[in-house]
Coordinates of C-alpha atoms in Angstrom, one line a residue:
M1 CA -66.4 75.3 7.2
N2 CA -64.5 73.8 4.5
G3 CA -65.9 73.7 1.1
L4 CA -65.4 70.2 0.4
V5 CA -66.9 69.3 3.6
L6 CA -70.0 71.4 2.7
N7 CA -70.2 69.9 -0.6
L8 CA -70.1 66.1 0.6
L9 CA -72.6 67.1 3.2
L10 CA -75.1 68.6 0.6
A11 CA -74.6 65.4 -1.6
F12 CA -75.6 63.1 1.2
A13 CA -78.5 65.6 1.9
W14 CA -79.6 65.1 -1.5
A15 CA -79.5 61.4 -1.4
A16 CA -81.4 61.4 1.9
M17 CA -84.1 63.4 0.5
T18 CA -84.5 61.2 -2.6
A19 CA -84.1 58.0 -0.4
D20 CA -81.4 57.0 -3.0
F21 CA -77.8 56.4 -2.0
S22 CA -76.7 55.2 -5.3
F23 CA -73.6 56.5 -6.9
A24 CA -75.7 58.4 -9.4
S25 CA -77.6 59.8 -6.7
L26 CA -74.6 60.9 -4.8
A27 CA -72.9 62.4 -7.9
T28 CA -75.8 64.3 -8.6
G29 CA -76.1 65.6 -5.1
A30 CA -72.5 66.5 -5.3
V31 CA -73.0 68.3 -8.7
L32 CA -75.8 70.1 -7.2
G33 CA -74.1 70.9 -3.9
F34 CA -71.0 72.3 -5.9
V35 CA -73.5 74.7 -7.9
A36 CA -75.5 75.9 -4.9
L37 CA -72.2 76.7 -3.2
W38 CA -70.8 78.7 -5.9
I39 CA -73.8 80.5 -6.1
S40 CA -74.2 81.2 -2.4
S41 CA -70.2 81.7 -1.8
P42 CA -70.6 85.4 -1.2
L43 CA -73.0 84.3 1.7
T44 CA -71.2 81.3 2.8
G45 CA -67.9 82.7 3.0
I46 CA -66.2 80.0 0.9
D47 CA -63.0 81.3 -0.4
D48 CA -62.3 80.9 -4.2
L49 CA -59.6 78.5 -3.4
Y50 CA -61.8 75.5 -3.4
F51 CA -63.4 76.4 -6.8
K52 CA -60.0 76.8 -8.3
R53 CA -58.8 73.6 -7.0
F54 CA -62.0 71.8 -8.3
R55 CA -61.3 73.2 -11.6
R56 CA -57.7 72.6 -11.6
S57 CA -58.5 68.8 -10.3
I58 CA -61.0 68.4 -13.2
Y59 CA -58.3 69.8 -15.8
L60 CA -55.7 67.5 -14.1
A61 CA -58.2 64.3 -14.8
L62 CA -58.6 65.5 -18.4
F63 CA -54.8 65.8 -18.9
F64 CA -54.4 62.4 -17.5
L65 CA -57.1 61.0 -19.9
W66 CA -55.3 62.6 -22.7
E67 CA -51.7 61.2 -22.0
L68 CA -53.4 57.9 -21.3
L69 CA -54.8 57.8 -24.8
L70 CA -51.6 59.1 -26.6
S71 CA -49.4 56.7 -24.9
S72 CA -51.8 53.7 -25.1
I73 CA -51.5 54.6 -28.7
K74 CA -47.7 54.9 -28.9
V75 CA -47.2 51.6 -27.2
A76 CA -49.8 49.6 -29.0
W77 CA -48.1 50.9 -32.2
D78 CA -44.7 49.8 -31.1
V79 CA -46.0 46.5 -30.0
I80 CA -47.5 45.8 -33.5
R81 CA -44.5 47.0 -35.4
P82 CA -42.4 44.4 -37.0
V83 CA -39.2 46.0 -35.5
P84 CA -40.1 47.6 -32.2
Q85 CA -38.3 51.2 -31.8
N86 CA -38.4 51.3 -28.0
K87 CA -35.1 52.2 -26.0
P88 CA -36.1 51.4 -22.6
A89 CA -34.2 53.5 -19.8
L90 CA -34.3 54.2 -16.2
I91 CA -34.5 58.1 -15.6
E92 CA -34.0 60.1 -12.6
I93 CA -36.6 63.1 -12.5
P94 CA -35.9 65.9 -9.7
L95 CA -38.9 66.4 -7.9
T96 CA -40.5 69.8 -7.0
V97 CA -43.5 68.4 -5.2
K98 CA -42.9 68.2 -1.5
G99 CA -45.9 66.6 0.1
D100 CA -46.4 62.7 0.6
F101 CA -49.9 62.8 -1.0
E102 CA -48.6 64.9 -3.9
I103 CA -45.6 62.5 -4.6
L104 CA -47.9 59.4 -4.3
L105 CA -50.1 61.1 -6.9
L106 CA -47.3 61.9 -9.2
T107 CA -45.8 58.1 -8.9
N108 CA -49.4 56.8 -9.8
L109 CA -50.1 58.9 -12.5
I110 CA -46.8 58.1 -14.2
S111 CA -47.2 54.3 -13.4
L112 CA -50.9 54.3 -14.8
T113 CA -49.7 56.0 -18.2
P114 CA -48.6 53.1 -20.6
G115 CA -44.8 53.2 -21.3
T116 CA -43.8 54.4 -18.2
L117 CA -43.2 53.1 -14.4
S118 CA -42.5 54.8 -11.3
V119 CA -39.7 52.6 -9.7
D120 CA -38.7 54.4 -6.5
V121 CA -38.3 57.7 -4.4
S122 CA -35.1 58.8 -3.2
E123 CA -34.7 58.7 0.8
D124 CA -34.8 62.6 0.6
R125 CA -37.8 63.0 -1.6
K126 CA -36.0 65.1 -4.3
T127 CA -35.7 62.5 -7.0
L128 CA -37.8 59.9 -8.7
L129 CA -36.8 56.9 -10.6
V130 CA -38.9 56.2 -13.5
H131 CA -38.4 53.5 -16.3
A132 CA -39.6 54.6 -19.6
M133 CA -40.0 52.2 -22.5
F134 CA -39.2 55.3 -24.6
G135 CA -36.2 56.7 -22.8
D136 CA -34.0 57.7 -26.0
D137 CA -34.5 61.1 -25.0
A138 CA -34.3 61.6 -21.0
E139 CA -34.5 65.5 -21.3
E140 CA -37.7 65.2 -22.9
L141 CA -39.2 62.9 -20.6
I142 CA -38.2 64.8 -17.8
D143 CA -39.7 68.2 -19.2
D144 CA -43.1 66.4 -20.3
I145 CA -43.6 65.1 -16.6
K146 CA -42.4 68.5 -15.0
N147 CA -44.4 70.6 -17.2
G148 CA -47.4 68.0 -17.2
F149 CA -48.4 66.4 -14.3
E150 CA -46.0 67.9 -11.5
R151 CA -47.2 71.5 -12.5
L152 CA -50.9 70.5 -12.5
I153 CA -50.5 68.5 -9.2
M154 CA -48.9 71.5 -7.6
G155 CA -51.7 73.7 -9.0
V156 CA -54.4 71.6 -7.3
F157 CA -52.4 71.6 -4.0
E158 CA -51.3 75.0 -3.8
Q159 CA -52.2 77.1 -0.7

């Protein structure tokens, strides 16, 4: 059985045993279930991929929060300056991610980050059009997205 399904079942079992189906109780059950699955992985046969993906998902979330903080400060600083320094531009980013969910996740993470907005994905799903508030260096933005969000998303969803 899939590690994620087992983890969710353990979380609901915890909530049922405590008779509390609140978010806090389900989260506690998920953490306890994860630890139980990790400890018993040699017995249950759950492969390391589930635990690697979980660890990489946490890293992706933390990376997004860091980028959110940095870009919020950068945009706020530009807004309060007497003379704004932004140079908006539309930039085409070649995509390495292939799956629909991976592209959706990438576009949402870009759009949720202040100063950038995903505008369109090409018909062949090989190019993403992004509006950047600070688009004066297109190559730097492309490099940041490809070596940041896209690389981490590929790490989470690798087989």
